Amino acid sequence: AKLNVLKASDSGIDSADSILFTEKSEYRFAEKTFAFAKLKHEEDKFSGFDHQSVFSLGLGHVFLETDVHTLETSVGIGYRDTEDDLGNSESEGIIMGDLDYKYVISSTATFNQKLEIESGDTNTFSRSETFLKVVVNGNLSAKFGYEVKHNSDVPAGTDKTDTLTAVTLVYGF
């Protein structure tokens, strides 16, 4: 499971306010192939949507797995519930896909590229996350990242694409 909370302001004016919860459970029925269930809920004050919730099921496969490189993909079908800031709700079936590439640079540094796409009749959502994670000490790491989120159909007055550049401290359990 993963929980991201982002809040930012400049001179008392909010510039970011979002919560993202994701949980993906996998069942490996072959060495490199798995079935999954994924739950995602996102609230982003600046996206034009009150919330976007997704439940999906599908299959995944690890195409590359070495000490240095890992490439994993998954595809599936799901259900998305969306409500915009004006209270308009929409529910639809979706197809989804994830791509996750990891490059181990050294024992203390890794590079990751993640891409997710969810496409339905009314909206296609995509998120690209690129980051470098460096171990500072033990379970504490620094993460330098760049994220791009895009919705093909957004409420009037809202940008379709949102970017985020961040430096964060990460504690691993």
mmCIF file with all atom_site columns, C-alpha atoms in Angstrom:
data_model
loop_
_atom_site.group_PDB
_atom_site.id
_atom_site.type_symbol
_atom_site.label_atom_id
_atom_site.label_alt_id
_atom_site.label_comp_id
_atom_site.label_asym_id
_atom_site.label_entity_id
_atom_site.label_seq_id
_atom_site.pdbx_PDB_ins_code
_atom_site.Cartn_x
_atom_site.Cartn_y
_atom_site.Cartn_z
_atom_site.occupancy
_atom_site.B_iso_or_equiv
_atom_site.pdbx_formal_charge
_atom_site.auth_seq_id
_atom_site.auth_comp_id
_atom_site.auth_asym_id
_atom_site.auth_atom_id
_atom_site.pdbx_PDB_model_num
ATOM 1   C CA . ALA A 1 1   ? 0.000   0.000   0.000   1.00 0.00 ? 1   ALA A CA 1
ATOM 2   C CA . LYS A 1 2   ? 1.128   3.554   -0.627  1.00 0.00 ? 2   LYS A CA 1
ATOM 3   C CA . LEU A 1 3   ? -0.121  6.852   0.777   1.00 0.00 ? 3   LEU A CA 1
ATOM 4   C CA . ASN A 1 4   ? 1.043   10.187  -0.672  1.00 0.00 ? 4   ASN A CA 1
ATOM 5   C CA . VAL A 1 5   ? 0.008   13.442  0.990   1.00 0.00 ? 5   VAL A CA 1
ATOM 6   C CA . LEU A 1 6   ? 1.053   16.692  -0.665  1.00 0.00 ? 6   LEU A CA 1
ATOM 7   C CA . LYS A 1 7   ? 0.439   20.189  0.681   1.00 0.00 ? 7   LYS A CA 1
ATOM 8   C CA . ALA A 1 8   ? 2.260   23.315  -0.407  1.00 0.00 ? 8   ALA A CA 1
ATOM 9   C CA . SER A 1 9   ? 1.731   27.047  -0.066  1.00 0.00 ? 9   SER A CA 1
ATOM 10  C CA . ASP A 1 10  ? 3.560   30.251  -0.858  1.00 0.00 ? 10  ASP A CA 1
ATOM 11  C CA . SER A 1 11  ? 2.870   33.391  1.200   1.00 0.00 ? 11  SER A CA 1
ATOM 12  C CA . GLY A 1 12  ? -0.262  31.781  2.660   1.00 0.00 ? 12  GLY A CA 1
ATOM 13  C CA . ILE A 1 13  ? -1.719  30.827  -0.748  1.00 0.00 ? 13  ILE A CA 1
ATOM 14  C CA . ASP A 1 14  ? -2.164  27.086  -1.324  1.00 0.00 ? 14  ASP A CA 1
ATOM 15  C CA . SER A 1 15  ? -0.526  25.741  -4.477  1.00 0.00 ? 15  SER A CA 1
ATOM 16  C CA . ALA A 1 16  ? -0.949  21.992  -3.864  1.00 0.00 ? 16  ALA A CA 1
ATOM 17  C CA . ASP A 1 17  ? -3.319  19.904  -1.756  1.00 0.00 ? 17  ASP A CA 1
ATOM 18  C CA . SER A 1 18  ? -3.723  16.233  -2.603  1.00 0.00 ? 18  SER A CA 1
ATOM 19  C CA . ILE A 1 19  ? -4.046  12.772  -1.103  1.00 0.00 ? 19  ILE A CA 1
ATOM 20  C CA . LEU A 1 20  ? -3.381  9.579   -3.077  1.00 0.00 ? 20  LEU A CA 1
ATOM 21  C CA . PHE A 1 21  ? -3.930  6.082   -1.684  1.00 0.00 ? 21  PHE A CA 1
ATOM 22  C CA . THR A 1 22  ? -2.988  3.026   -3.747  1.00 0.00 ? 22  THR A CA 1
ATOM 23  C CA . GLU A 1 23  ? -3.051  -0.650  -2.820  1.00 0.00 ? 23  GLU A CA 1
ATOM 24  C CA . LYS A 1 24  ? -2.113  -3.431  -5.236  1.00 0.00 ? 24  LYS A CA 1
ATOM 25  C CA . SER A 1 25  ? -2.237  -7.079  -4.187  1.00 0.00 ? 25  SER A CA 1
ATOM 26  C CA . GLU A 1 26  ? -0.684  -9.759  -6.367  1.00 0.00 ? 26  GLU A CA 1
ATOM 27  C CA . TYR A 1 27  ? -0.993  -13.526 -6.599  1.00 0.00 ? 27  TYR A CA 1
ATOM 28  C CA . ARG A 1 28  ? 1.891   -15.172 -8.446  1.00 0.00 ? 28  ARG A CA 1
ATOM 29  C CA . PHE A 1 29  ? 0.736   -18.284 -10.251 1.00 0.00 ? 29  PHE A CA 1
ATOM 30  C CA . ALA A 1 30  ? 3.950   -18.632 -12.269 1.00 0.00 ? 30  ALA A CA 1
ATOM 31  C CA . GLU A 1 31  ? 7.501   -17.465 -11.637 1.00 0.00 ? 31  GLU A CA 1
ATOM 32  C CA . LYS A 1 32  ? 7.067   -14.184 -13.536 1.00 0.00 ? 32  LYS A CA 1
ATOM 33  C CA . THR A 1 33  ? 3.291   -13.965 -14.094 1.00 0.00 ? 33  THR A CA 1
ATOM 34  C CA . PHE A 1 34  ? 0.667   -12.778 -11.620 1.00 0.00 ? 34  PHE A CA 1
ATOM 35  C CA . ALA A 1 35  ? -2.951  -11.788 -11.157 1.00 0.00 ? 35  ALA A CA 1
ATOM 36  C CA . PHE A 1 36  ? -3.668  -8.545  -9.309  1.00 0.00 ? 36  PHE A CA 1
ATOM 37  C CA . ALA A 1 37  ? -6.337  -6.422  -7.696  1.00 0.00 ? 37  ALA A CA 1
ATOM 38  C CA . LYS A 1 38  ? -5.705  -2.682  -7.415  1.00 0.00 ? 38  LYS A CA 1
ATOM 39  C CA . LEU A 1 39  ? -7.534  0.012   -5.484  1.00 0.00 ? 39  LEU A CA 1
ATOM 40  C CA . LYS A 1 40  ? -6.747  3.707   -5.961  1.00 0.00 ? 40  LYS A CA 1
ATOM 41  C CA . HIS A 1 41  ? -8.374  6.798   -4.472  1.00 0.00 ? 41  HIS A CA 1
ATOM 42  C CA . GLU A 1 42  ? -7.171  10.334  -5.218  1.00 0.00 ? 42  GLU A CA 1
ATOM 43  C CA . GLU A 1 43  ? -8.359  13.709  -3.998  1.00 0.00 ? 43  GLU A CA 1
ATOM 44  C CA . ASP A 1 44  ? -6.607  16.704  -5.572  1.00 0.00 ? 44  ASP A CA 1
ATOM 45  C CA . LYS A 1 45  ? -7.945  20.176  -4.780  1.00 0.00 ? 45  LYS A CA 1
ATOM 46  C CA . PHE A 1 46  ? -6.362  21.663  -7.924  1.00 0.00 ? 46  PHE A CA 1
ATOM 47  C CA . SER A 1 47  ? -7.336  18.973  -10.471 1.00 0.00 ? 47  SER A CA 1
ATOM 48  C CA . GLY A 1 48  ? -10.953 20.045  -10.965 1.00 0.00 ? 48  GLY A CA 1
ATOM 49  C CA . PHE A 1 49  ? -12.085 16.730  -9.476  1.00 0.00 ? 49  PHE A CA 1
ATOM 50  C CA . ASP A 1 50  ? -13.268 16.213  -5.905  1.00 0.00 ? 50  ASP A CA 1
ATOM 51  C CA . HIS A 1 51  ? -12.128 12.597  -6.188  1.00 0.00 ? 51  HIS A CA 1
ATOM 52  C CA . GLN A 1 52  ? -11.233 9.856   -8.641  1.00 0.00 ? 52  GLN A CA 1
ATOM 53  C CA . SER A 1 53  ? -11.543 6.265   -7.378  1.00 0.00 ? 53  SER A CA 1
ATOM 54  C CA . VAL A 1 54  ? -10.574 3.146   -9.327  1.00 0.00 ? 54  VAL A CA 1
ATOM 55  C CA . PHE A 1 55  ? -10.862 -0.588  -8.694  1.00 0.00 ? 55  PHE A CA 1
ATOM 56  C CA . SER A 1 56  ? -9.225  -2.896  -11.241 1.00 0.00 ? 56  SER A CA 1
ATOM 57  C CA . LEU A 1 57  ? -8.331  -6.555  -11.787 1.00 0.00 ? 57  LEU A CA 1
ATOM 58  C CA . GLY A 1 58  ? -5.901  -8.005  -14.264 1.00 0.00 ? 58  GLY A CA 1
ATOM 59  C CA . LEU A 1 59  ? -2.730  -9.858  -15.140 1.00 0.00 ? 59  LEU A CA 1
ATOM 60  C CA . GLY A 1 60  ? 0.897   -8.837  -14.978 1.00 0.00 ? 60  GLY A CA 1
ATOM 61  C CA . HIS A 1 61  ? 4.238   -10.150 -16.119 1.00 0.00 ? 61  HIS A CA 1
ATOM 62  C CA . VAL A 1 62  ? 7.872   -9.462  -15.239 1.00 0.00 ? 62  VAL A CA 1
ATOM 63  C CA . PHE A 1 63  ? 9.639   -9.230  -18.612 1.00 0.00 ? 63  PHE A CA 1
ATOM 64  C CA . LEU A 1 64  ? 13.100  -8.431  -17.278 1.00 0.00 ? 64  LEU A CA 1
ATOM 65  C CA . GLU A 1 65  ? 14.517  -9.276  -13.866 1.00 0.00 ? 65  GLU A CA 1
ATOM 66  C CA . THR A 1 66  ? 18.232  -9.048  -13.201 1.00 0.00 ? 66  THR A CA 1
ATOM 67  C CA . ASP A 1 67  ? 20.309  -7.666  -10.345 1.00 0.00 ? 67  ASP A CA 1
ATOM 68  C CA . VAL A 1 68  ? 20.405  -4.326  -12.183 1.00 0.00 ? 68  VAL A CA 1
ATOM 69  C CA . HIS A 1 69  ? 17.230  -4.056  -14.302 1.00 0.00 ? 69  HIS A CA 1
ATOM 70  C CA . THR A 1 70  ? 13.580  -4.906  -13.674 1.00 0.00 ? 70  THR A CA 1
ATOM 71  C CA . LEU A 1 71  ? 10.707  -4.343  -16.120 1.00 0.00 ? 71  LEU A CA 1
ATOM 72  C CA . GLU A 1 72  ? 7.168   -5.246  -15.079 1.00 0.00 ? 72  GLU A CA 1
ATOM 73  C CA . THR A 1 73  ? 3.878   -4.582  -16.845 1.00 0.00 ? 73  THR A CA 1
ATOM 74  C CA . SER A 1 74  ? 0.248   -5.224  -16.008 1.00 0.00 ? 74  SER A CA 1
ATOM 75  C CA . VAL A 1 75  ? -3.050  -4.817  -17.863 1.00 0.00 ? 75  VAL A CA 1
ATOM 76  C CA . GLY A 1 76  ? -6.605  -5.155  -16.705 1.00 0.00 ? 76  GLY A CA 1
ATOM 77  C CA . ILE A 1 77  ? -10.163 -3.961  -16.565 1.00 0.00 ? 77  ILE A CA 1
ATOM 78  C CA . GLY A 1 78  ? -11.800 -1.917  -13.880 1.00 0.00 ? 78  GLY A CA 1
ATOM 79  C CA . TYR A 1 79  ? -14.367 0.548   -12.661 1.00 0.00 ? 79  TYR A CA 1
ATOM 80  C CA . ARG A 1 80  ? -13.806 4.278   -12.120 1.00 0.00 ? 80  ARG A CA 1
ATOM 81  C CA . ASP A 1 81  ? -15.954 6.634   -10.050 1.00 0.00 ? 81  ASP A CA 1
ATOM 82  C CA . THR A 1 82  ? -15.308 10.350  -10.533 1.00 0.00 ? 82  THR A CA 1
ATOM 83  C CA . GLU A 1 83  ? -16.864 13.466  -9.045  1.00 0.00 ? 83  GLU A CA 1
ATOM 84  C CA . ASP A 1 84  ? -15.886 16.957  -10.167 1.00 0.00 ? 84  ASP A CA 1
ATOM 85  C CA . ASP A 1 85  ? -15.749 20.061  -7.963  1.00 0.00 ? 85  ASP A CA 1
ATOM 86  C CA . LEU A 1 86  ? -19.321 20.990  -8.995  1.00 0.00 ? 86  LEU A CA 1
ATOM 87  C CA . GLY A 1 87  ? -20.729 17.696  -7.694  1.00 0.00 ? 87  GLY A CA 1
ATOM 88  C CA . ASN A 1 88  ? -21.219 16.030  -11.091 1.00 0.00 ? 88  ASN A CA 1
ATOM 89  C CA . SER A 1 89  ? -20.596 12.272  -10.770 1.00 0.00 ? 89  SER A CA 1
ATOM 90  C CA . GLU A 1 90  ? -19.604 9.796   -13.421 1.00 0.00 ? 90  GLU A CA 1
ATOM 91  C CA . SER A 1 91  ? -18.961 6.053   -13.228 1.00 0.00 ? 91  SER A CA 1
ATOM 92  C CA . GLU A 1 92  ? -17.556 3.953   -16.040 1.00 0.00 ? 92  GLU A CA 1
ATOM 93  C CA . GLY A 1 93  ? -15.727 0.799   -16.959 1.00 0.00 ? 93  GLY A CA 1
ATOM 94  C CA . ILE A 1 94  ? -12.069 1.230   -17.866 1.00 0.00 ? 94  ILE A CA 1
ATOM 95  C CA . ILE A 1 95  ? -9.115  -0.603  -19.290 1.00 0.00 ? 95  ILE A CA 1
ATOM 96  C CA . MET A 1 96  ? -5.832  0.053   -17.547 1.00 0.00 ? 96  MET A CA 1
ATOM 97  C CA . GLY A 1 97  ? -2.145  -0.588  -17.915 1.00 0.00 ? 97  GLY A CA 1
ATOM 98  C CA . ASP A 1 98  ? 0.937   -0.108  -15.749 1.00 0.00 ? 98  ASP A CA 1
ATOM 99  C CA . LEU A 1 99  ? 4.620   -0.150  -16.652 1.00 0.00 ? 99  LEU A CA 1
ATOM 100 C CA . ASP A 1 100 ? 7.330   -0.137  -13.984 1.00 0.00 ? 100 ASP A CA 1
ATOM 101 C CA . TYR A 1 101 ? 11.053  0.023   -14.816 1.00 0.00 ? 101 TYR A CA 1
ATOM 102 C CA . LYS A 1 102 ? 13.764  -0.049  -12.130 1.00 0.00 ? 102 LYS A CA 1
ATOM 103 C CA . TYR A 1 103 ? 17.500  0.432   -12.627 1.00 0.00 ? 103 TYR A CA 1
ATOM 104 C CA . VAL A 1 104 ? 19.824  -0.258  -9.693  1.00 0.00 ? 104 VAL A CA 1
ATOM 105 C CA . ILE A 1 105 ? 22.662  2.211   -10.129 1.00 0.00 ? 105 ILE A CA 1
ATOM 106 C CA . SER A 1 106 ? 24.507  1.141   -6.980  1.00 0.00 ? 106 SER A CA 1
ATOM 107 C CA . SER A 1 107 ? 23.800  -0.401  -3.580  1.00 0.00 ? 107 SER A CA 1
ATOM 108 C CA . THR A 1 108 ? 22.521  2.999   -2.416  1.00 0.00 ? 108 THR A CA 1
ATOM 109 C CA . ALA A 1 109 ? 20.892  4.482   -5.541  1.00 0.00 ? 109 ALA A CA 1
ATOM 110 C CA . THR A 1 110 ? 18.024  3.403   -7.805  1.00 0.00 ? 110 THR A CA 1
ATOM 111 C CA . PHE A 1 111 ? 16.288  5.004   -10.776 1.00 0.00 ? 111 PHE A CA 1
ATOM 112 C CA . ASN A 1 112 ? 12.578  4.314   -11.400 1.00 0.00 ? 112 ASN A CA 1
ATOM 113 C CA . GLN A 1 113 ? 10.194  5.097   -14.242 1.00 0.00 ? 113 GLN A CA 1
ATOM 114 C CA . LYS A 1 114 ? 6.515   4.318   -13.691 1.00 0.00 ? 114 LYS A CA 1
ATOM 115 C CA . LEU A 1 115 ? 3.665   4.839   -16.134 1.00 0.00 ? 115 LEU A CA 1
ATOM 116 C CA . GLU A 1 116 ? -0.027  4.167   -15.543 1.00 0.00 ? 116 GLU A CA 1
ATOM 117 C CA . ILE A 1 117 ? -2.942  4.646   -17.924 1.00 0.00 ? 117 ILE A CA 1
ATOM 118 C CA . GLU A 1 118 ? -6.677  4.292   -17.247 1.00 0.00 ? 118 GLU A CA 1
ATOM 119 C CA . SER A 1 119 ? -8.967  4.760   -20.225 1.00 0.00 ? 119 SER A CA 1
ATOM 120 C CA . GLY A 1 120 ? -12.765 4.877   -20.321 1.00 0.00 ? 120 GLY A CA 1
ATOM 121 C CA . ASP A 1 121 ? -15.408 6.324   -22.617 1.00 0.00 ? 121 ASP A CA 1
ATOM 122 C CA . THR A 1 122 ? -15.288 9.813   -21.081 1.00 0.00 ? 122 THR A CA 1
ATOM 123 C CA . ASN A 1 123 ? -11.711 10.281  -19.871 1.00 0.00 ? 123 ASN A CA 1
ATOM 124 C CA . THR A 1 124 ? -8.220  8.872   -20.232 1.00 0.00 ? 124 THR A CA 1
ATOM 125 C CA . PHE A 1 125 ? -6.008  9.419   -17.202 1.00 0.00 ? 125 PHE A CA 1
ATOM 126 C CA . SER A 1 126 ? -2.236  8.947   -17.326 1.00 0.00 ? 126 SER A CA 1
ATOM 127 C CA . ARG A 1 127 ? 0.516   9.420   -14.782 1.00 0.00 ? 127 ARG A CA 1
ATOM 128 C CA . SER A 1 128 ? 4.267   9.271   -15.391 1.00 0.00 ? 128 SER A CA 1
ATOM 129 C CA . GLU A 1 129 ? 6.582   9.247   -12.404 1.00 0.00 ? 129 GLU A CA 1
ATOM 130 C CA . THR A 1 130 ? 10.363  9.462   -12.795 1.00 0.00 ? 130 THR A CA 1
ATOM 131 C CA . PHE A 1 131 ? 12.563  9.448   -9.716  1.00 0.00 ? 131 PHE A CA 1
ATOM 132 C CA . LEU A 1 132 ? 15.979  8.785   -8.267  1.00 0.00 ? 132 LEU A CA 1
ATOM 133 C CA . LYS A 1 133 ? 16.090  7.335   -4.756  1.00 0.00 ? 133 LYS A CA 1
ATOM 134 C CA . VAL A 1 134 ? 19.308  7.538   -2.730  1.00 0.00 ? 134 VAL A CA 1
ATOM 135 C CA . VAL A 1 135 ? 19.827  5.875   0.665   1.00 0.00 ? 135 VAL A CA 1
ATOM 136 C CA . VAL A 1 136 ? 20.883  8.430   3.256   1.00 0.00 ? 136 VAL A CA 1
ATOM 137 C CA . ASN A 1 137 ? 21.234  6.124   6.264   1.00 0.00 ? 137 ASN A CA 1
ATOM 138 C CA . GLY A 1 138 ? 19.614  2.762   7.017   1.00 0.00 ? 138 GLY A CA 1
ATOM 139 C CA . ASN A 1 139 ? 15.884  3.003   6.242   1.00 0.00 ? 139 ASN A CA 1
ATOM 140 C CA . LEU A 1 140 ? 16.035  6.738   5.453   1.00 0.00 ? 140 LEU A CA 1
ATOM 141 C CA . SER A 1 141 ? 16.296  7.788   1.792   1.00 0.00 ? 141 SER A CA 1
ATOM 142 C CA . ALA A 1 142 ? 16.066  10.933  -0.294  1.00 0.00 ? 142 ALA A CA 1
ATOM 143 C CA . LYS A 1 143 ? 13.849  10.846  -3.374  1.00 0.00 ? 143 LYS A CA 1
ATOM 144 C CA . PHE A 1 144 ? 14.230  13.303  -6.252  1.00 0.00 ? 144 PHE A CA 1
ATOM 145 C CA . GLY A 1 145 ? 11.218  13.044  -8.533  1.00 0.00 ? 145 GLY A CA 1
ATOM 146 C CA . TYR A 1 146 ? 9.270   14.447  -11.451 1.00 0.00 ? 146 TYR A CA 1
ATOM 147 C CA . GLU A 1 147 ? 5.619   13.534  -12.047 1.00 0.00 ? 147 GLU A CA 1
ATOM 148 C CA . VAL A 1 148 ? 3.246   14.334  -14.902 1.00 0.00 ? 148 VAL A CA 1
ATOM 149 C CA . LYS A 1 149 ? -0.519  13.725  -14.568 1.00 0.00 ? 149 LYS A CA 1
ATOM 150 C CA . HIS A 1 150 ? -2.882  14.151  -17.515 1.00 0.00 ? 150 HIS A CA 1
ATOM 151 C CA . ASN A 1 151 ? -6.664  13.877  -17.877 1.00 0.00 ? 151 ASN A CA 1
ATOM 152 C CA . SER A 1 152 ? -8.083  14.021  -21.415 1.00 0.00 ? 152 SER A CA 1
ATOM 153 C CA . ASP A 1 153 ? -11.379 15.524  -20.198 1.00 0.00 ? 153 ASP A CA 1
ATOM 154 C CA . VAL A 1 154 ? -11.426 17.990  -17.287 1.00 0.00 ? 154 VAL A CA 1
ATOM 155 C CA . PRO A 1 155 ? -13.924 20.508  -15.899 1.00 0.00 ? 155 PRO A CA 1
ATOM 156 C CA . ALA A 1 156 ? -13.872 23.968  -17.527 1.00 0.00 ? 156 ALA A CA 1
ATOM 157 C CA . GLY A 1 157 ? -11.111 26.215  -16.229 1.00 0.00 ? 157 GLY A CA 1
ATOM 158 C CA . THR A 1 158 ? -8.850  23.314  -15.230 1.00 0.00 ? 158 THR A CA 1
ATOM 159 C CA . ASP A 1 159 ? -5.557  22.399  -16.904 1.00 0.00 ? 159 ASP A CA 1
ATOM 160 C CA . LYS A 1 160 ? -5.439  18.921  -18.432 1.00 0.00 ? 160 LYS A CA 1
ATOM 161 C CA . THR A 1 161 ? -1.815  18.403  -17.408 1.00 0.00 ? 161 THR A CA 1
ATOM 162 C CA . ASP A 1 162 ? -0.264  18.861  -13.973 1.00 0.00 ? 162 ASP A CA 1
ATOM 163 C CA . THR A 1 163 ? 3.442   18.493  -13.173 1.00 0.00 ? 163 THR A CA 1
ATOM 164 C CA . LEU A 1 164 ? 5.235   18.098  -9.881  1.00 0.00 ? 164 LEU A CA 1
ATOM 165 C CA . THR A 1 165 ? 8.922   18.315  -9.080  1.00 0.00 ? 165 THR A CA 1
ATOM 166 C CA . ALA A 1 166 ? 9.751   17.149  -5.577  1.00 0.00 ? 166 ALA A CA 1
ATOM 167 C CA . VAL A 1 167 ? 12.543  16.308  -3.189  1.00 0.00 ? 167 VAL A CA 1
ATOM 168 C CA . THR A 1 168 ? 11.303  14.139  -0.341  1.00 0.00 ? 168 THR A CA 1
ATOM 169 C CA . LEU A 1 169 ? 12.567  12.105  2.569   1.00 0.00 ? 169 LEU A CA 1
ATOM 170 C CA . VAL A 1 170 ? 11.358  8.504   2.588   1.00 0.00 ? 170 VAL A CA 1
ATOM 171 C CA . TYR A 1 171 ? 11.364  6.110   5.516   1.00 0.00 ? 171 TYR A CA 1
ATOM 172 C CA . GLY A 1 172 ? 11.045  2.440   4.553   1.00 0.00 ? 172 GLY A CA 1
ATOM 173 C CA . PHE A 1 173 ? 9.567   -0.161  6.882   1.00 0.00 ? 173 PHE A CA 1
#
